[in-house]
Tab-separated table of C-alpha atoms and ligand atoms in Angstrom:
chain	number	residue	atom	x	y	z
A	1	UNK	CA	-0.225	0.195	-0.172
A	2	UNK	CA	1.012	3.407	-0.847
A	3	UNK	CA	2.238	5.618	2.107
A	4	UNK	CA	3.756	8.901	2.686
A	5	UNK	CA	6.844	9.636	4.022
A	6	UNK	CA	5.664	12.638	5.818
A	7	UNK	CA	6.766	11.974	9.763
A	8	UNK	CA	8.055	8.738	8.611
A	9	UNK	CA	11.691	7.451	10.535
A	10	UNK	CA	14.147	6.168	7.635
A	11	UNK	CA	17.618	4.539	8.619
A	12	UNK	CA	20.169	4.651	5.402
A	13	UNK	CA	23.403	2.995	5.874
A	14	UNK	CA	26.212	4.356	3.928
A	15	UNK	CA	24.867	7.607	3.932
A	16	UNK	CA	28.285	9.222	4.238
A	17	UNK	CA	28.591	9.285	0.087
A	18	UNK	CA	27.483	8.617	-3.344
A	19	UNK	CA	24.090	6.679	-3.119
A	20	UNK	CA	23.200	6.906	0.336
A	21	UNK	CA	23.800	10.648	0.567
A	22	UNK	CA	21.621	10.953	-2.281
A	23	UNK	CA	18.891	8.845	-0.912
A	24	UNK	CA	19.118	10.587	2.681
A	25	UNK	CA	18.468	13.864	1.170
A	26	UNK	CA	15.610	12.711	-1.125
A	27	UNK	CA	13.867	11.083	1.599
A	28	UNK	CA	14.653	14.219	3.766
A	29	UNK	CA	13.038	16.566	1.286
A	30	UNK	CA	9.890	13.859	1.563
A	31	UNK	CA	9.246	14.918	4.929
A	32	UNK	CA	10.919	11.637	6.671
A	33	UNK	CA	13.335	12.040	9.705
A	34	UNK	CA	16.482	10.372	8.695
A	35	UNK	CA	19.381	8.479	10.769
A	36	UNK	CA	22.542	8.853	8.885
A	37	UNK	CA	24.847	6.158	9.377
A	38	UNK	CA	28.060	5.264	8.478
A	39	UNK	CA	31.743	5.313	9.581
A	40	UNK	CA	32.923	8.940	8.164
A	41	UNK	CA	31.072	10.738	11.028
A	42	UNK	CA	32.474	14.313	9.817
A	43	UNK	CA	30.868	13.628	6.323
A	44	UNK	CA	27.439	12.382	8.160
A	45	UNK	CA	27.817	15.519	10.260
A	46	UNK	CA	27.731	18.266	7.300
A	47	UNK	CA	25.205	16.242	5.498
A	48	UNK	CA	22.875	16.784	8.804
A	49	UNK	CA	23.495	19.925	9.038
A	50	UNK	CA	22.665	20.711	5.550
A	51	UNK	CA	19.402	18.648	5.767
A	52	UNK	CA	18.269	20.780	9.017
A	53	UNK	CA	19.142	23.997	7.218
A	54	UNK	CA	16.668	22.987	5.009
A	55	UNK	CA	14.145	22.236	7.330
A	56	UNK	CA	14.385	18.695	7.569
A	57	UNK	CA	15.165	16.359	10.734
A	58	UNK	CA	18.630	14.167	10.986
A	59	UNK	CA	20.865	12.486	12.786
A	60	UNK	CA	24.421	11.535	12.399
A	61	UNK	CA	25.672	8.518	13.826
A	62	UNK	CA	28.972	6.612	13.583
A	63	UNK	CA	28.246	3.148	12.787
A	64	UNK	CA	30.237	0.217	11.062
A	65	UNK	CA	27.187	-2.285	9.890
A	66	UNK	CA	29.891	-5.158	10.207
A	67	UNK	CA	29.749	-4.581	14.233
A	68	UNK	CA	26.686	-6.122	15.824
A	69	UNK	CA	27.181	-3.783	18.925
A	70	UNK	CA	28.036	-0.735	16.554
A	71	UNK	CA	24.373	-1.208	14.849
A	72	UNK	CA	22.636	-1.855	18.166
A	73	UNK	CA	23.783	1.494	19.682
A	74	UNK	CA	23.270	2.937	16.342
A	75	UNK	CA	19.347	1.672	16.626
A	76	UNK	CA	19.164	2.818	20.366
A	77	UNK	CA	20.067	6.493	19.370
A	78	UNK	CA	17.607	6.453	16.834
A	79	UNK	CA	14.691	5.278	18.675
A	80	UNK	CA	15.917	7.513	21.899
A	81	UNK	CA	15.702	10.397	19.297
A	82	UNK	CA	12.760	9.814	16.906
A	83	UNK	CA	10.590	7.565	18.950
A	84	UNK	CA	10.565	4.439	16.322
A	85	UNK	CA	11.829	2.987	12.525
A	86	UNK	CA	9.640	2.658	9.910
A	87	UNK	CA	12.338	2.385	7.032
A	88	UNK	CA	15.592	0.613	6.436
A	89	UNK	CA	17.558	1.290	3.451
A	90	UNK	CA	20.737	-1.097	3.694
A	91	UNK	CA	22.975	0.771	1.058
A	92	UNK	CA	26.559	0.472	2.841
A	93	UNK	CA	28.308	-1.705	0.569
A	94	UNK	CA	31.978	-2.149	-0.682
A	95	UNK	CA	33.140	-3.335	-4.173
A	96	UNK	CA	36.015	-6.124	-4.688
A	97	UNK	CA	37.695	-6.383	-8.059
A	98	UNK	CA	39.773	-9.573	-8.851
A	99	UNK	CA	39.292	-12.739	-10.726
A	100	UNK	CA	38.132	-15.666	-8.913
A	101	UNK	CA	41.556	-17.927	-9.243
A	102	UNK	CA	43.422	-14.819	-7.992
A	103	UNK	CA	40.990	-13.292	-5.653
A	104	UNK	CA	42.079	-13.028	-1.374
A	105	UNK	CA	39.466	-15.067	0.427
A	106	UNK	CA	40.097	-12.459	3.512
A	107	UNK	CA	39.255	-9.712	0.741
A	108	UNK	CA	36.278	-11.562	0.132
A	109	UNK	CA	35.240	-12.424	3.735
A	110	UNK	CA	35.461	-8.561	4.757
A	111	UNK	CA	33.062	-7.659	1.700
A	112	UNK	CA	30.826	-10.232	2.495
A	113	UNK	CA	30.746	-8.632	6.683
A	114	UNK	CA	29.973	-5.750	5.176
A	115	UNK	CA	27.421	-6.548	2.067
A	116	UNK	CA	25.771	-9.524	3.952
A	117	UNK	CA	26.243	-9.627	7.274
A	118	UNK	CA	26.266	-5.839	8.147
A	119	UNK	CA	22.518	-5.840	6.229
A	120	UNK	CA	21.806	-8.844	8.084
A	121	UNK	CA	22.819	-7.023	11.551
A	122	UNK	CA	20.874	-4.107	10.602
A	123	UNK	CA	17.429	-6.173	9.642
A	124	UNK	CA	17.813	-8.260	12.964
A	125	UNK	CA	18.401	-5.318	15.138
A	126	UNK	CA	15.597	-2.823	13.637
A	127	UNK	CA	12.809	-5.561	12.553
A	128	UNK	CA	11.725	-5.668	16.222
A	129	UNK	CA	11.093	-1.982	16.314
A	130	UNK	CA	9.405	-1.680	13.141
A	131	UNK	CA	5.593	-2.164	13.045
A	132	UNK	CA	2.969	-2.487	10.514
A	133	UNK	CA	3.701	-0.614	7.137
A	134	UNK	CA	7.506	-1.096	8.081
A	135	UNK	CA	9.772	-1.264	5.004
A	136	UNK	CA	12.971	-2.625	4.292
A	137	UNK	CA	15.174	-1.768	1.086
A	138	UNK	CA	18.517	-3.741	0.485
A	139	UNK	CA	20.632	-2.052	-2.072
A	140	UNK	CA	21.908	-5.189	-4.738
A	141	UNK	CA	23.013	-4.680	-8.026
A	142	UNK	CA	22.254	-5.712	-11.256
A	143	UNK	CA	25.670	-7.679	-11.343
A	144	UNK	CA	23.511	-9.388	-8.273
A	145	UNK	CA	21.208	-10.881	-10.781
A	146	UNK	CA	24.265	-12.096	-13.391
A	147	UNK	CA	27.932	-12.508	-12.198
A	148	UNK	CA	30.569	-10.647	-14.471
A	149	UNK	CA	34.087	-11.451	-14.680
A	150	UNK	CA	36.707	-9.543	-12.519
A	151	UNK	CA	34.089	-8.565	-10.085
A	152	UNK	CA	32.704	-12.140	-9.201
A	153	UNK	CA	32.946	-11.855	-5.546
A	154	UNK	CA	31.355	-8.735	-5.135
A	155	UNK	CA	28.756	-10.244	-7.178
A	156	UNK	CA	28.251	-13.279	-5.182
A	157	UNK	CA	28.210	-10.888	-1.871
A	158	UNK	CA	25.096	-9.244	-3.929
A	159	UNK	CA	23.386	-12.609	-4.805
A	160	UNK	CA	23.984	-13.766	-1.253
A	161	UNK	CA	21.892	-10.090	-0.070
A	162	UNK	CA	19.012	-11.032	-2.615
A	163	UNK	CA	18.629	-14.703	-0.970
A	164	UNK	CA	18.038	-12.717	2.420
A	165	UNK	CA	15.678	-9.855	1.099
A	166	UNK	CA	13.759	-12.984	-0.753
A	167	UNK	CA	13.166	-15.170	2.350
A	168	UNK	CA	12.453	-12.240	4.511
A	169	UNK	CA	10.243	-11.128	2.118
A	170	UNK	CA	8.049	-13.789	3.004
A	171	UNK	CA	8.904	-14.527	6.705
A	172	UNK	CA	7.475	-10.202	7.300
A	173	UNK	CA	4.613	-10.127	4.866
A	174	UNK	CA	2.225	-10.990	7.667
A	175	UNK	CA	3.345	-8.227	9.860
A	176	UNK	CA	3.036	-6.094	6.832
A	177	UNK	CA	6.660	-5.266	6.260
A	178	UNK	CA	7.735	-4.669	3.003
A	179	UNK	CA	10.903	-5.867	1.430
A	180	UNK	CA	12.552	-4.237	-1.454
A	181	UNK	CA	15.451	-5.188	-3.742
A	182	UNK	CA	16.950	-2.540	-5.700
A	183	UNK	CA	19.254	-3.365	-8.426
A	184	UNK	CA	21.365	-0.198	-9.351
A	185	UNK	CA	23.651	-0.607	-12.742
A	186	UNK	CA	26.748	1.378	-12.903
A	187	UNK	CA	26.428	4.894	-10.934
A	188	UNK	CA	28.414	7.615	-10.721
A	189	UNK	CA	29.929	7.808	-7.054
A	190	UNK	CA	33.381	7.084	-5.280
A	191	UNK	CA	32.362	3.305	-5.293
A	192	UNK	CA	35.167	2.126	-7.613
A	193	UNK	CA	37.739	4.133	-5.503
A	194	UNK	CA	36.772	2.707	-2.616
A	195	UNK	CA	36.492	-0.852	-3.817
A	196	UNK	CA	38.875	-3.177	-2.628
A	197	UNK	CA	41.294	-4.828	-5.583
A	198	UNK	CA	43.390	-7.922	-5.914
A	199	UNK	CA	46.079	-6.193	-8.330
A	200	UNK	CA	45.658	-3.577	-10.959
A	201	UNK	CA	44.048	-4.663	-13.774
A	202	UNK	CA	43.424	-2.640	-17.164
A	203	UNK	CA	39.837	-0.838	-16.851
A	204	UNK	CA	37.546	-2.293	-19.344
A	205	UNK	CA	34.987	-0.373	-21.016
A	206	UNK	CA	31.979	0.622	-18.809
A	207	UNK	CA	28.713	2.162	-19.154
A	208	UNK	CA	28.542	5.997	-18.568
A	209	UNK	CA	26.106	5.091	-15.772
A	210	UNK	CA	23.435	7.275	-13.883
A	211	UNK	CA	23.368	9.860	-11.089
A	212	UNK	CA	23.119	8.184	-7.657
A	213	UNK	CA	20.265	11.238	-7.256
A	214	UNK	CA	18.541	8.541	-9.971
A	215	UNK	CA	18.895	5.779	-7.801
A	216	UNK	CA	17.714	7.913	-4.827
A	217	UNK	CA	14.669	8.776	-6.170
A	218	UNK	CA	13.646	4.969	-6.996
A	219	UNK	CA	14.774	3.937	-3.695
A	220	UNK	CA	12.424	7.315	-2.249
A	221	UNK	CA	9.612	5.877	-4.332
A	222	UNK	CA	9.778	2.162	-2.881
A	223	UNK	CA	9.792	3.262	0.376
A	224	UNK	CA	6.232	4.988	-0.410
A	225	UNK	CA	5.042	2.352	-2.623
A	226	UNK	CA	6.607	-0.977	-1.144
A	227	UNK	CA	7.840	-2.205	-4.410
A	228	UNK	CA	9.310	-5.632	-4.660
A	229	UNK	CA	11.938	-5.105	-7.079
A	230	UNK	CA	13.583	-2.015	-8.386
A	231	UNK	CA	15.549	-1.242	-11.424
A	232	UNK	CA	16.834	2.069	-12.125
A	233	UNK	CA	17.264	2.212	-16.033
A	234	UNK	CA	15.826	0.708	-18.994
A	235	UNK	CA	19.224	-0.774	-20.139
A	236	UNK	CA	19.649	-2.226	-16.617
A	237	UNK	CA	16.103	-4.102	-17.032
A	238	UNK	CA	17.217	-5.095	-20.375
A	239	UNK	CA	20.200	-6.575	-19.580
A	240	UNK	CA	18.824	-8.670	-17.114
A	241	UNK	CA	16.535	-10.015	-18.962
A	242	UNK	CA	18.990	-10.766	-21.625
A	243	UNK	CA	21.402	-12.592	-19.680
A	244	UNK	CA	17.947	-14.505	-17.969
A	245	UNK	CA	16.624	-15.510	-21.555
A	246	UNK	CA	19.971	-16.097	-23.164
A	247	UNK	CA	22.538	-17.205	-20.338
A	248	UNK	CA	25.166	-19.016	-23.082
A	249	UNK	CA	25.232	-15.867	-25.583
A	250	UNK	CA	25.937	-14.014	-22.245
A	251	UNK	CA	28.822	-16.119	-21.634
A	252	UNK	CA	30.164	-15.421	-25.057
A	253	UNK	CA	29.803	-11.503	-25.017
A	254	UNK	CA	31.181	-11.639	-21.108
A	255	UNK	CA	34.268	-13.840	-22.310
A	256	UNK	CA	35.582	-10.725	-24.613
A	257	UNK	CA	35.292	-8.572	-21.604
A	258	UNK	CA	37.406	-11.018	-19.192
A	259	UNK	CA	40.035	-11.051	-21.819
A	260	UNK	CA	41.138	-7.242	-21.292
B	301	NAP	N1	28.294	2.782	-7.881
B	301	NAP	C1	27.871	1.442	-8.488
B	301	NAP	O1	27.776	1.694	-9.874
B	301	NAP	C2	26.733	0.617	-7.961
B	301	NAP	C3	26.305	-0.243	-8.473
B	301	NAP	C4	25.092	-1.107	-8.044
B	301	NAP	C5	25.029	-1.084	-6.585
B	301	NAP	N2	25.765	-0.383	-5.605
B	301	NAP	C6	25.917	-0.338	-4.307
B	301	NAP	O2	25.350	0.811	-3.888
B	301	NAP	C7	25.354	0.810	-2.570
B	301	NAP	C8	26.321	2.237	-2.507
B	301	NAP	O3	27.497	2.551	-3.107
B	301	NAP	P1	28.240	3.958	-3.447
B	301	NAP	O4	27.951	3.886	-5.191
B	301	NAP	O5	27.088	4.989	-3.400
B	301	NAP	O6	29.286	3.787	-3.187
B	301	NAP	P2	30.484	4.795	-2.382
B	301	NAP	O7	30.235	6.052	-2.689
B	301	NAP	O8	31.531	4.145	-1.878
B	301	NAP	O9	29.351	4.570	-0.621
B	301	NAP	C9	29.692	3.170	-0.061
B	301	NAP	C10	28.668	3.694	1.602
B	301	NAP	O10	29.053	2.388	2.310
B	301	NAP	C11	29.596	2.973	3.466
B	301	NAP	N3	30.229	1.707	4.372
B	301	NAP	C12	31.244	1.217	3.477
B	301	NAP	N4	31.504	-0.082	4.694
B	301	NAP	C13	30.732	0.334	5.595
B	301	NAP	C14	30.731	-0.169	7.146
B	301	NAP	N5	31.582	-1.090	7.512
B	301	NAP	N6	29.597	0.492	8.039
B	301	NAP	C15	28.987	1.145	7.692
B	301	NAP	N7	29.117	2.028	6.036
B	301	NAP	C16	30.005	1.408	5.181
B	301	NAP	C17	30.766	3.947	3.164
B	301	NAP	O11	30.919	4.895	4.296
B	301	NAP	P3	32.009	4.922	5.658
B	301	NAP	O12	33.557	4.659	4.560
B	301	NAP	O13	31.751	6.422	5.986
B	301	NAP	O14	31.810	3.734	6.309
B	301	NAP	C18	29.848	4.998	2.142
B	301	NAP	O15	28.863	5.674	2.923
B	301	NAP	C19	26.416	-0.132	-2.419
B	301	NAP	O16	25.921	-1.348	-1.642
B	301	NAP	C20	26.881	-0.716	-3.686
B	301	NAP	O17	27.409	-2.109	-3.845
B	301	NAP	C21	26.568	0.577	-6.532
């Protein structure tokens, strides 16, 4: 059921940069009180001041989503300040470049700690505070629908996140809580620079990508409507449809990319 965000309380993880920062701004502009959660607390504070200056309500909380105690403290502060949580946007995430035969297990473990266990921590701590009409929005990726070469372990973390979303959606449906998976394609943020990498590889072709604001608008729409799956652009939808219908052809096309 569609609902307005006015007076709602939304937690956005990874709000210090890129898609999370734009999402926090968008949710605040639609009337939600926003909890800004990430590690870079100065950046969160700057965003909090900006939102407050434009008449919104925000709280900046230094949070490492991979640490359960840190998530618990963030949720305690959020509920203490705003009384409840209606929307959780699990956006915090980290990339990892490296071919599967070479990628380091410790890097894969770290990326799973943030991208999968981080989201799980937030879901498990927030859910008991969430009533009917609650929204959980997990930011996955188009490469969580079809893994591509040179970033396979990162793709695996997004496949794992989708699995959590699909099981949870059914488990909490009776409680009136919706679960959304968002599948952005390339988005113009600092994501690539912030990614871990196994070794320097030539940068292959990449689409120009969309702005983080475009992704944020889709996320905020999903927070209002409780949409199941969210694609950001038509090419993203076509990519997923194509690789689903023609998996062998997709392998062949991706082989040329793996050669670079
Ligand atoms: N950009 C793309 O092309 C693209 C495409 C598809 C999906 N995505 C997904 O979109 C999400 C946002 O990425 P982005 O593009 O906005 O990249 P970004 O600019 O690098 O932002 C990543 C955010 O995650 C936060 N983060 C990382 N580790 C964290 C931790 N342990 N605890 C809390 N926060 C943590 C970072 O904050 P701190 O460093 O301050 O903690 C930062 O705010 C990610 O889940 C990513 O996988 C991105």
